[in-house]
Coordinates of N, CA, C and O in Angstrom, one line a residue:
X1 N 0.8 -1.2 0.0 CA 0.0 0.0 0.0 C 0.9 1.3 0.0 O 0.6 2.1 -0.9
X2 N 2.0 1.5 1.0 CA 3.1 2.1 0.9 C 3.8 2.3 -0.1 O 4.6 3.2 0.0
X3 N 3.7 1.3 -1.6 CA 4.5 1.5 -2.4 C 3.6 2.3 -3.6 O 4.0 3.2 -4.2
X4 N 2.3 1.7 -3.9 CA 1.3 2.6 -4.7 C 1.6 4.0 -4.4 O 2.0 4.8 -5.3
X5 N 1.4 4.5 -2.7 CA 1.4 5.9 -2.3 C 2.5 6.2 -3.3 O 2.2 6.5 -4.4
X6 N 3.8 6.2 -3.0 CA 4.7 6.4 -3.3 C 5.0 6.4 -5.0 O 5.6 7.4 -5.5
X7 N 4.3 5.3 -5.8 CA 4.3 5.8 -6.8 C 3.8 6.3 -7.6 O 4.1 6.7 -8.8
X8 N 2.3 6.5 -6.8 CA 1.4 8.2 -7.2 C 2.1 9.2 -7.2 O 2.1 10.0 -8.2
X9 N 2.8 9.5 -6.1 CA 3.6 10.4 -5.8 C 4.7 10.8 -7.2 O 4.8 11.7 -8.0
X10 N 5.2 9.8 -7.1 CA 6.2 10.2 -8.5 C 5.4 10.5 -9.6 O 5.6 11.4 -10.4
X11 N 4.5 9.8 -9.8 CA 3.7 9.6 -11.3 C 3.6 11.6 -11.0 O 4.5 12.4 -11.3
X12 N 2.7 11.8 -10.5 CA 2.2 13.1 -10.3 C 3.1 13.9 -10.1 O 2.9 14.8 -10.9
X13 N 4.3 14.2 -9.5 CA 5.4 15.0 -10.0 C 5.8 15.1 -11.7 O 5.8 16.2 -12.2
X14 N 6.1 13.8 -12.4 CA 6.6 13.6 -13.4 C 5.4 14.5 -14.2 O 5.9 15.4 -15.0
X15 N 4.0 14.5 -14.2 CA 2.6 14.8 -15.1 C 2.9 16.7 -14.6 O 2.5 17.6 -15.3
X16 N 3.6 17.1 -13.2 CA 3.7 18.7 -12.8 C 5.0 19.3 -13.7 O 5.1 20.5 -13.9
X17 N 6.1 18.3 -14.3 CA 7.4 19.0 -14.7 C 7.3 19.1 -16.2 O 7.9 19.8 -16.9
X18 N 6.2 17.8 -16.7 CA 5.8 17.5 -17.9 C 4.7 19.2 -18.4 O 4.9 19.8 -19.5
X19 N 4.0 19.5 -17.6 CA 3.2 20.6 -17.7 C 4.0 21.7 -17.6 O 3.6 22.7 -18.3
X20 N 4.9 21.9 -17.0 CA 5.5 23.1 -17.1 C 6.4 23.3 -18.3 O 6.3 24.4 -18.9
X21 N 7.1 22.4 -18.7 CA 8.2 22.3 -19.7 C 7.0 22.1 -21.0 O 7.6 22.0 -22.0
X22 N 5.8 22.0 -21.1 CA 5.1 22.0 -22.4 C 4.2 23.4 -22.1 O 3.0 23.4 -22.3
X23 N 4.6 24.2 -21.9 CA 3.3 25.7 -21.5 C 4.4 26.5 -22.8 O 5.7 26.6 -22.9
X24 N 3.2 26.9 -23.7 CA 3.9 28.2 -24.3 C 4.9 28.9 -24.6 O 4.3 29.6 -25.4
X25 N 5.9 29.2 -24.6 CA 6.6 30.8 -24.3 C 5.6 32.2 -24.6 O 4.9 32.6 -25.5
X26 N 6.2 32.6 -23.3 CA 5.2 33.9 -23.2 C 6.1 34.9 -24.1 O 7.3 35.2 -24.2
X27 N 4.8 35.4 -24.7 CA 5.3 36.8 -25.8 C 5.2 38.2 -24.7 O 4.6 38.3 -23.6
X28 N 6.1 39.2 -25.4 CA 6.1 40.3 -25.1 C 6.1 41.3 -26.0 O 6.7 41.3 -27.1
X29 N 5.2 42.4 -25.3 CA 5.0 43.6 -26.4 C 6.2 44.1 -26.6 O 7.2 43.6 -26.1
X30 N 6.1 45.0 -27.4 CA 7.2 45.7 -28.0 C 7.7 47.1 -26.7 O 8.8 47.5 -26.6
X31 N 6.3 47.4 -25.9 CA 6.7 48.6 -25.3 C 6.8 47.6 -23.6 O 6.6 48.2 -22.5
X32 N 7.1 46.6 -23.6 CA 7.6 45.6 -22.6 C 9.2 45.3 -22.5 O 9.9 45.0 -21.5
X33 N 9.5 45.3 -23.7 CA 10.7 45.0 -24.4 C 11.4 46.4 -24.6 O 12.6 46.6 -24.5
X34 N 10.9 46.9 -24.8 CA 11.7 48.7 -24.9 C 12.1 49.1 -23.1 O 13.1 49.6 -22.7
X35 N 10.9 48.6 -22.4 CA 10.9 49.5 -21.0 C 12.2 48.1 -20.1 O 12.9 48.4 -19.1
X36 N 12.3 46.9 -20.6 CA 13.6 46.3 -20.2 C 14.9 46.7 -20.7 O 15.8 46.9 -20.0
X37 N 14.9 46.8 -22.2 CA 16.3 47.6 -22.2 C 16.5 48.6 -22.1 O 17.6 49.0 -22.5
X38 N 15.4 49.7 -21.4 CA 15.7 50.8 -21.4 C 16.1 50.9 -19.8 O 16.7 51.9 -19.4
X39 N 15.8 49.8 -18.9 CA 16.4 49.5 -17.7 C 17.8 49.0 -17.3 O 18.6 49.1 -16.4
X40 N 17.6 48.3 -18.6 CA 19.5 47.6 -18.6 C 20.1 48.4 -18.9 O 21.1 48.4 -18.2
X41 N 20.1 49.5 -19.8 CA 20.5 50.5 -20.7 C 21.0 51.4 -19.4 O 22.2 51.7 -19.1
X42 N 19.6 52.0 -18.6 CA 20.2 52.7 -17.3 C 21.1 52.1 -16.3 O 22.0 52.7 -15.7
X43 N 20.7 51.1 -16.2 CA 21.9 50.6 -15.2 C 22.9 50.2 -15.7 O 23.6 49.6 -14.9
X44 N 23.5 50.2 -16.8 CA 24.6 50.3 -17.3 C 25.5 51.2 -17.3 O 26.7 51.0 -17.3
X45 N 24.7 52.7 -17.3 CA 25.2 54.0 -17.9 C 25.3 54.5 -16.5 O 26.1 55.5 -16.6
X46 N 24.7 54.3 -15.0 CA 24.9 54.6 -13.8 C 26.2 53.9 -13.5 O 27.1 54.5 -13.0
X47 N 26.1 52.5 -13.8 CA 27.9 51.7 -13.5 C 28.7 52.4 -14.2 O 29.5 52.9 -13.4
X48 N 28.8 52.7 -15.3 CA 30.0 53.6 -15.8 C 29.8 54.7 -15.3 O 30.9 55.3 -15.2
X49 N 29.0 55.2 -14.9 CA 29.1 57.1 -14.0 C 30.1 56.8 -12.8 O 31.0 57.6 -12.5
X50 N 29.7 55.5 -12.2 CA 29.8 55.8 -10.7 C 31.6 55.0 -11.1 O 32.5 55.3 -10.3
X51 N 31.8 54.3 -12.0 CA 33.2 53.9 -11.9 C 34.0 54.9 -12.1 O 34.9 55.2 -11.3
X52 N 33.6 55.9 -13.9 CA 34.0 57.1 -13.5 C 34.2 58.0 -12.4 O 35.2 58.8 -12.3
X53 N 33.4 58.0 -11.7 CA 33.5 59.1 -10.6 C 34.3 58.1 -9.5 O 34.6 58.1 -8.4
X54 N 34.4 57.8 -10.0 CA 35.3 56.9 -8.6 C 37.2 57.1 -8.9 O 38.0 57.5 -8.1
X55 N 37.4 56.7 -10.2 CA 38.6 56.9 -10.9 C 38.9 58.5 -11.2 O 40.1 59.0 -11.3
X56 N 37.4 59.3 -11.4 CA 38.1 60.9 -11.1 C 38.9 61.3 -9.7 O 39.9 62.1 -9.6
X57 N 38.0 60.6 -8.3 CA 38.2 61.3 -7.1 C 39.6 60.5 -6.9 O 40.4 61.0 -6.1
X58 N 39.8 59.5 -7.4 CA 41.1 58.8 -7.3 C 42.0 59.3 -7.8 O 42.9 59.3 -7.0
X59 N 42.3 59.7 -8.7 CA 43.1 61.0 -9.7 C 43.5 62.2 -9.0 O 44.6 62.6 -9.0
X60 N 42.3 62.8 -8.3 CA 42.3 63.8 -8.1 C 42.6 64.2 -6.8 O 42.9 65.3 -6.4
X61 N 42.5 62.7 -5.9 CA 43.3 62.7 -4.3 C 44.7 62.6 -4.4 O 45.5 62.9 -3.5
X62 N 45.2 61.9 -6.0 CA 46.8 61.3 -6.1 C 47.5 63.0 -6.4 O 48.4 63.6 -5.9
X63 N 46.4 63.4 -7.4 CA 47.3 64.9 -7.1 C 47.4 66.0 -5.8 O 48.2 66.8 -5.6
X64 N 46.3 65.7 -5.1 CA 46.7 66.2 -4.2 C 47.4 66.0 -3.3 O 47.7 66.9 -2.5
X65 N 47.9 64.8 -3.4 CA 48.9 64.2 -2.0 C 50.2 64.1 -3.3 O 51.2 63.5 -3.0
X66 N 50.2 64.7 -4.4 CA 51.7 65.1 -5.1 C 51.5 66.3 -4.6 O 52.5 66.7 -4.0
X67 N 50.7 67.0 -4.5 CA 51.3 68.8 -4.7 C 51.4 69.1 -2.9 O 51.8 70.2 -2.6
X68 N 51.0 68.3 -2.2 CA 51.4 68.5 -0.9 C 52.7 68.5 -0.7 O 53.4 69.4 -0.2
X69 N 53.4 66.8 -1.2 CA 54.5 66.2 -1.3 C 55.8 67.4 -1.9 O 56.9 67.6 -1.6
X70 N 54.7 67.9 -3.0 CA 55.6 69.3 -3.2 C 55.9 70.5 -2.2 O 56.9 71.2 -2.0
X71 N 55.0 70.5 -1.8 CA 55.3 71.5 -1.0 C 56.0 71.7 -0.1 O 56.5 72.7 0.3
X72 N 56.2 70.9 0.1 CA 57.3 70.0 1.1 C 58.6 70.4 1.2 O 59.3 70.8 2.1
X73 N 58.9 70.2 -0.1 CA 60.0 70.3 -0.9 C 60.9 71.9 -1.0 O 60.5 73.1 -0.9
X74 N 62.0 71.6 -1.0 CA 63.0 73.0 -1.3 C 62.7 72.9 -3.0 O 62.2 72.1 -3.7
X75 N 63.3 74.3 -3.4 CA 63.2 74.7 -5.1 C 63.9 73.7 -5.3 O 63.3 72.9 -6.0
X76 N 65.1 73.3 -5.0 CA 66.4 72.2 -5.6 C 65.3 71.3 -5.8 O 64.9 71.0 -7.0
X77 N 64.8 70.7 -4.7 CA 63.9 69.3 -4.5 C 63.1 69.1 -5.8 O 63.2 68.3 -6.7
X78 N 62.2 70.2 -5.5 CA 61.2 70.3 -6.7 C 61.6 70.1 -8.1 O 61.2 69.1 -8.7
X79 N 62.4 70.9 -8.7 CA 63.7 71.2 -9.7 C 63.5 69.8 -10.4 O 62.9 69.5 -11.4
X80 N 64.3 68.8 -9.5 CA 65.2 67.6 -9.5 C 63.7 66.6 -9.6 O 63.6 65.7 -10.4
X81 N 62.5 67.1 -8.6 CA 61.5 65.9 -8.9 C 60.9 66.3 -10.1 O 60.5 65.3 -10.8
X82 N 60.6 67.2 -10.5 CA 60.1 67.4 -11.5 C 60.8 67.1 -13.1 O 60.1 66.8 -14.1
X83 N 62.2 67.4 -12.9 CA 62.8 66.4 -13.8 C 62.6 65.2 -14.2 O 62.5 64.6 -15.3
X84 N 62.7 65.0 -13.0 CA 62.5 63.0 -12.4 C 61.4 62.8 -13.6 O 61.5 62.0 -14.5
X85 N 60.3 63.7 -13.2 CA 59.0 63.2 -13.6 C 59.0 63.3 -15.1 O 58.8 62.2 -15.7
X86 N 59.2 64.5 -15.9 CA 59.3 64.6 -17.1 C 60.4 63.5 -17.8 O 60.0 63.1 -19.0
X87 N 61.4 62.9 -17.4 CA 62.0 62.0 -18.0 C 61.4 60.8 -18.0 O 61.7 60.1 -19.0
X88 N 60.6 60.2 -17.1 CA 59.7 59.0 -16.8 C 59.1 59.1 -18.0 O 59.1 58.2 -18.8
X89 N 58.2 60.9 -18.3 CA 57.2 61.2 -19.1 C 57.7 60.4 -20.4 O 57.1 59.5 -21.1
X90 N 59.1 60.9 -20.5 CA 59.7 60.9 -21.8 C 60.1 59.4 -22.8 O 60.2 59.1 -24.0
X91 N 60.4 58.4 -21.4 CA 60.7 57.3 -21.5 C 59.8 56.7 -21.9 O 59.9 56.1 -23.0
X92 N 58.6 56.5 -21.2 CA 57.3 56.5 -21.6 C 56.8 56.2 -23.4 O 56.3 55.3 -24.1
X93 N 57.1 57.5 -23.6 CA 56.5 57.9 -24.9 C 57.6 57.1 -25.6 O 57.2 56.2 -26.3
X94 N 59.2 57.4 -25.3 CA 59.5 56.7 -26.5 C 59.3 55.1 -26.0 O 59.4 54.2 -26.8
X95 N 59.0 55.0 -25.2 CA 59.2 53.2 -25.6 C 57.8 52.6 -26.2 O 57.6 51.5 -26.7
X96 N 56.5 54.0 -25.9 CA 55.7 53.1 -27.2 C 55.7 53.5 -28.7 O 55.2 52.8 -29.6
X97 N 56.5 55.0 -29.0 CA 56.5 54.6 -30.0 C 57.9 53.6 -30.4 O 58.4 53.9 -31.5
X98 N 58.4 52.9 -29.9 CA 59.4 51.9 -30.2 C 58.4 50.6 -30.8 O 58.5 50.1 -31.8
X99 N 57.6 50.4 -29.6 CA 56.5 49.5 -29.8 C 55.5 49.6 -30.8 O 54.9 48.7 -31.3
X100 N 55.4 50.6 -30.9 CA 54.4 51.2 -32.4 C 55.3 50.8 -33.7 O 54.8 50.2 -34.7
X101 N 57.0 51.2 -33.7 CA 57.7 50.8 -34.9 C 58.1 49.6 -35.0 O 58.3 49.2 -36.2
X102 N 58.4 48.7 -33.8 CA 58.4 47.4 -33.6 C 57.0 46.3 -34.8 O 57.2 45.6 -35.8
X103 N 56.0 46.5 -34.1 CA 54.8 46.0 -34.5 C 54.7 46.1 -36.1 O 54.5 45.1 -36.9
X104 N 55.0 48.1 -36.7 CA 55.0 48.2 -38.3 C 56.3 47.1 -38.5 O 55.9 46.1 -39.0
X105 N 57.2 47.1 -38.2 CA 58.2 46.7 -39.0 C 58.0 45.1 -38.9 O 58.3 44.4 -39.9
X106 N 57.4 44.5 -37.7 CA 57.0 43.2 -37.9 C 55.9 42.9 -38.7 O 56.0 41.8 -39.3
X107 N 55.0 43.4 -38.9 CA 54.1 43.3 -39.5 C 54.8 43.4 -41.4 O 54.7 42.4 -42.1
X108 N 55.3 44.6 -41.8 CA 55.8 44.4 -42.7 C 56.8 43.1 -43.4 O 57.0 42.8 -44.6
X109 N 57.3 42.4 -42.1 CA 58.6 41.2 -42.2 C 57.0 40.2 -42.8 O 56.9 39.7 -43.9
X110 N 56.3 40.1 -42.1 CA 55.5 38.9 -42.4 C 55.0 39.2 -43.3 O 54.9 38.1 -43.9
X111 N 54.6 40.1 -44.0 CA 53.5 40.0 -45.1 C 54.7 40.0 -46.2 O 54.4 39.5 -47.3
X112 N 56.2 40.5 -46.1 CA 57.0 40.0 -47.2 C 57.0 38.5 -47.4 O 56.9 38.0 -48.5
X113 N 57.3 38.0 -46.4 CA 57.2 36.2 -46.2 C 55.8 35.9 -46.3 O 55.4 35.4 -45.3
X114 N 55.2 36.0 -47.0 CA 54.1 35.8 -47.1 C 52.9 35.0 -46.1 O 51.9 34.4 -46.4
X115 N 53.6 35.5 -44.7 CA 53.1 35.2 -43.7 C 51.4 35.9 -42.8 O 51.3 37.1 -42.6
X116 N 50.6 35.2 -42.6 CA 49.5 36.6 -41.9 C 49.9 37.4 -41.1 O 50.4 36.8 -40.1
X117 N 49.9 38.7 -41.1 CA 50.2 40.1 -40.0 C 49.3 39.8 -38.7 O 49.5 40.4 -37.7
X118 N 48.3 39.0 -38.8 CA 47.6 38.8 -37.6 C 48.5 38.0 -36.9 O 47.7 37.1 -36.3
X119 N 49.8 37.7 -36.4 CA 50.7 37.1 -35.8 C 51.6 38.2 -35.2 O 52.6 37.8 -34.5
X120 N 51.5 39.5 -35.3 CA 52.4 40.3 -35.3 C 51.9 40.9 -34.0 O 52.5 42.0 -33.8
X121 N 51.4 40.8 -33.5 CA 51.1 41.2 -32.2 C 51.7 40.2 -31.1 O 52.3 40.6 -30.1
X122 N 51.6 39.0 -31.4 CA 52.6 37.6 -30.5 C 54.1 38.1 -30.8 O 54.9 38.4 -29.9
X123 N 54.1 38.1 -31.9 CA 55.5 38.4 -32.2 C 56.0 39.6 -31.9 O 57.2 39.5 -31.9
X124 N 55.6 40.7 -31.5 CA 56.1 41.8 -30.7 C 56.4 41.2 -29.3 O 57.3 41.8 -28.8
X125 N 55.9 40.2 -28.6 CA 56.0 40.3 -27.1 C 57.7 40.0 -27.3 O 58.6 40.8 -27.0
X126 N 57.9 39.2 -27.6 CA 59.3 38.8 -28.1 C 60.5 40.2 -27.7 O 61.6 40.1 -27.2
X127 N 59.9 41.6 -28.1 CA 60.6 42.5 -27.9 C 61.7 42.8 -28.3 O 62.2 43.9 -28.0
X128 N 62.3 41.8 -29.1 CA 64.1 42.4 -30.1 C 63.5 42.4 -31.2 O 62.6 41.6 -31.4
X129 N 63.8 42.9 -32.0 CA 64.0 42.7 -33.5 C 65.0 41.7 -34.3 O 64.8 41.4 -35.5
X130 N 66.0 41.1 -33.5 CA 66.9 39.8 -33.7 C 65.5 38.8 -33.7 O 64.8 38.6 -34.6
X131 N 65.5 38.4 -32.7 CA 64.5 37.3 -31.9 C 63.2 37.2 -33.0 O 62.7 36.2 -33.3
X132 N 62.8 38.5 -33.4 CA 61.2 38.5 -34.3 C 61.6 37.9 -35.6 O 61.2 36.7 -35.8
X133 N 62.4 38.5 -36.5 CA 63.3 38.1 -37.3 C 63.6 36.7 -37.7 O 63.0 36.1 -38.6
X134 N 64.6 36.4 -36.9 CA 64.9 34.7 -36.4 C 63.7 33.8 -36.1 O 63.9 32.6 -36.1
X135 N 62.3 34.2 -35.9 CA 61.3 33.7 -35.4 C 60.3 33.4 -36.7 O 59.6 32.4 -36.7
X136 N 60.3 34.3 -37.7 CA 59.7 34.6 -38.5 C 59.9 33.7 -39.8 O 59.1 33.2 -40.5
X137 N 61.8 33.9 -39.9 CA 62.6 33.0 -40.8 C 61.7 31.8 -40.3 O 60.7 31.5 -41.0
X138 N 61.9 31.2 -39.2 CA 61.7 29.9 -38.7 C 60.5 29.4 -39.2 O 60.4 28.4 -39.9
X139 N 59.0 30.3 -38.9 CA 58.2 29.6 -39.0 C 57.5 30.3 -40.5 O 56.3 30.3 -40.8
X140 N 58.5 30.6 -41.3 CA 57.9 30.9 -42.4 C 58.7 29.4 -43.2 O 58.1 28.9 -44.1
X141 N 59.9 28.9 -42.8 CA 60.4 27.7 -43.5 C 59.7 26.5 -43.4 O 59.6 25.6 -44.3
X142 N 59.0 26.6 -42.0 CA 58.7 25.5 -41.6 C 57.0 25.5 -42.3 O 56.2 24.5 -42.3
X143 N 56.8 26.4 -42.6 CA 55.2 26.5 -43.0 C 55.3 25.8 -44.0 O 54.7 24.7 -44.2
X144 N 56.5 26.3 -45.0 CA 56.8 25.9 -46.4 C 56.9 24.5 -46.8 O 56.5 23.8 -47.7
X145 N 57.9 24.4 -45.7 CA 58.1 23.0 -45.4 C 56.8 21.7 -45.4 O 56.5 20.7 -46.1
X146 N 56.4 22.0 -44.7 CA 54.8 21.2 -44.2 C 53.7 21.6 -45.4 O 52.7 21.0 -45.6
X147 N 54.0 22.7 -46.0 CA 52.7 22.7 -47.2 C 53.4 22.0 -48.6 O 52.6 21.5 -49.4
X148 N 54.7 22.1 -48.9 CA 55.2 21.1 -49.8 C 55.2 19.6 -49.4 O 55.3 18.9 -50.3
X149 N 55.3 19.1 -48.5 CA 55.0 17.9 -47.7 C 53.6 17.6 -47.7 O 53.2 16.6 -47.1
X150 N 52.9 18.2 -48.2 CA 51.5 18.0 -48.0 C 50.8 18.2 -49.8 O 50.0 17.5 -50.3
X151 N 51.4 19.1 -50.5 CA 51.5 18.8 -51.7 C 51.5 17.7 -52.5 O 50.8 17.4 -53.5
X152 N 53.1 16.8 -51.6 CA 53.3 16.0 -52.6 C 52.9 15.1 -52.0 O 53.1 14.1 -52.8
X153 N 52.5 14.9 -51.1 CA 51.5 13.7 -50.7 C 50.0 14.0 -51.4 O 49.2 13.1 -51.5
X154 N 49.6 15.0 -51.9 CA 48.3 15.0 -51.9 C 48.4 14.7 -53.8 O 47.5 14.1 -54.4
X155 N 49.7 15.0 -54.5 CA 50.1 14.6 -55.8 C 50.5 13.3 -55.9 O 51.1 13.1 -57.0
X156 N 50.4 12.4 -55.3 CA 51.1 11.1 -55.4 C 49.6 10.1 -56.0 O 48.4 10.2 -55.8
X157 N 50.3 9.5 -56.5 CA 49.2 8.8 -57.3 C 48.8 7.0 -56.6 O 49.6 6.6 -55.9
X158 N 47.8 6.3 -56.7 CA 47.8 4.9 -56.2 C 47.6 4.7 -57.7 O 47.0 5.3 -58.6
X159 N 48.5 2.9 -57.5 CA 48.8 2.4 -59.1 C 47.5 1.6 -59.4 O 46.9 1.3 -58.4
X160 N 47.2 1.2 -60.3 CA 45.7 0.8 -60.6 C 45.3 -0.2 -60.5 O 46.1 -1.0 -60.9
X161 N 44.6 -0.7 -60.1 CA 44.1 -2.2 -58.9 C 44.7 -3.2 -60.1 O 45.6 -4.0 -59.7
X162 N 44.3 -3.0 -61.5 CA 44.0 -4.2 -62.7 C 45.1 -4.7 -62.7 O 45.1 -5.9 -62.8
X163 N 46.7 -3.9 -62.6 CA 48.0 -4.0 -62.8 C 48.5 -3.9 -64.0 O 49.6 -4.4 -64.3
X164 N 47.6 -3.1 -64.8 CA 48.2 -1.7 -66.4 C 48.2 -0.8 -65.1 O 47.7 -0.5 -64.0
X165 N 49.4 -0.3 -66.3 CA 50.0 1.6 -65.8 C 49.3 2.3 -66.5 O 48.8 1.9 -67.5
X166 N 49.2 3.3 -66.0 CA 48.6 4.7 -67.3 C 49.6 4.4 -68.1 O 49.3 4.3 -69.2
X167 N 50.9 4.2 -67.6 CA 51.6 5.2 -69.0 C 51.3 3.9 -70.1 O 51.0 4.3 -71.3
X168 N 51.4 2.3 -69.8 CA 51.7 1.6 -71.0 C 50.4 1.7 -72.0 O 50.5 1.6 -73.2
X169 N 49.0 1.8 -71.4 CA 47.5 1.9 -72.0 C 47.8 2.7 -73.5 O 47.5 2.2 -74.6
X170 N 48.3 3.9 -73.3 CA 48.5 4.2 -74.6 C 49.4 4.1 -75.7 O 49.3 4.5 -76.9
X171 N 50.3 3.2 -75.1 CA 51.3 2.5 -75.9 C 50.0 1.7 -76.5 O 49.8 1.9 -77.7
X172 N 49.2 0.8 -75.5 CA 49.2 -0.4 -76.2 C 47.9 -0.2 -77.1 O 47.5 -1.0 -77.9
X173 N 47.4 1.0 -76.8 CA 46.3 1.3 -77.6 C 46.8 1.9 -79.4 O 46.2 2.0 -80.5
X174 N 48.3 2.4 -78.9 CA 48.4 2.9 -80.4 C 49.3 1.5 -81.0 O 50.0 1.7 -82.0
X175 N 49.3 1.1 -80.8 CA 50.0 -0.3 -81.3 C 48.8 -0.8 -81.9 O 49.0 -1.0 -83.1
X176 N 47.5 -1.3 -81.6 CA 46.6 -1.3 -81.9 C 46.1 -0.6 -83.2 O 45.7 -1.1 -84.2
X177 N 46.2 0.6 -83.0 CA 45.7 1.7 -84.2 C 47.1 1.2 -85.5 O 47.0 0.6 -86.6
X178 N 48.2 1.5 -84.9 CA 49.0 0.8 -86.3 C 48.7 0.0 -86.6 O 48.3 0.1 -87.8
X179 N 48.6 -1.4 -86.1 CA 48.3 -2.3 -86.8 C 47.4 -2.6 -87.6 O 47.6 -3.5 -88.4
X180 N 45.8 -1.7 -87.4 CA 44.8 -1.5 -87.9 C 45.2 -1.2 -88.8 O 45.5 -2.0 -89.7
X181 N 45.6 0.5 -89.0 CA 46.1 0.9 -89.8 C 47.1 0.4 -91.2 O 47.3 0.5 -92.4
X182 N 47.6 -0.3 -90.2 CA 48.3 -1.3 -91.7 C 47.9 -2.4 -92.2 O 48.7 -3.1 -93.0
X183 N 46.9 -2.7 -92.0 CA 45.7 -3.7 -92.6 C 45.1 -3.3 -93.7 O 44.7 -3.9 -94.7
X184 N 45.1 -2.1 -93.4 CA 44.1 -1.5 -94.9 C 45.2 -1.3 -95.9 O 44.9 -0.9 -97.0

């Protein structure tokens, strides 16, 4: 009797998940669907406010605890940090455009090797121009390598089950025609 209960029990669960998983999909109007992304849309544009404003007052506390730090400071001090700082500035800038001439000049190495430029971003991490070079040779041989290896496997012929060659068939077909031929 305990086991009937029990498998009413299931039966009637399985007939409640069966009903759910076969109901409709519910449609939505158009001004249902406007007033949701016009919700995601706002809370999107509040997350970027408030990150912004978070990364302004961060900025703007770092300068103030520089120009305190300045203040601090004798003229020499200042002088000498401010130097400091402009040379960082400087180093800065050239080493991306290093990184900027690095990337053209890699980019241009590959597309001479007829290699894709979409590699030329890996190949910058590398950071010498020896090393990209050397790297480039390499896997531009080896491409070459493996696509003529793959050529001549894909040109190779299998010999013909019957055991005629191509080449003799037309021998033996025109041997055939002569002899015809000299019948008449």
């Amino acid at each position: 009797m305990a086991e009937e209960a029990l498998n009413n029990d299931v039966t009637e669960a399985n007939d409640t998940t069966t009903e759910t998983t076969t109901q409709a999909p519910q449609t939505y109007s158009q001004s249902e669907l406007d007033s949701t992304a016009d919700k995601r849309a706002a809370k999107a544009v509040e997350a970027a406010r408030a990150k912004w404003e978070a990364e302004q007052a961060q900025a703007l506390e770092a300068a103030k605890s520089e120009s305190a730090r300045l203040a601090k400071m004798s003229a020499d001090e200042k002088a000498k940090e401010l130097e400091k700082q402009r040379q960082a500035d400087l180093d800065k800038r050239e080493a991306e455009i290093n990184a900027r001439e690095l990337a053209a000049s890699t980019k241009s190495l590959l597309v001479d090797k007829g290699l894709p430029s979409d590699l030329a971003g890996s190949l910058v991490a590398l950071g010498d121009a020896d090393k990209i070079k050397a790297t480039v040779e390499t896997l531009g041989s080896s491409l070459e390598k493996a696509v003529n290896e793959r050529v001549e496997k894909q040109l190779q012929t299998t010999p013909p089950k019957n055991g005629a060659s191509a080449l003799a068939m037309p021998m033996i077909h025109s041997t055939r025609l002569s002899t015809h031929t000299r019948k008449k």
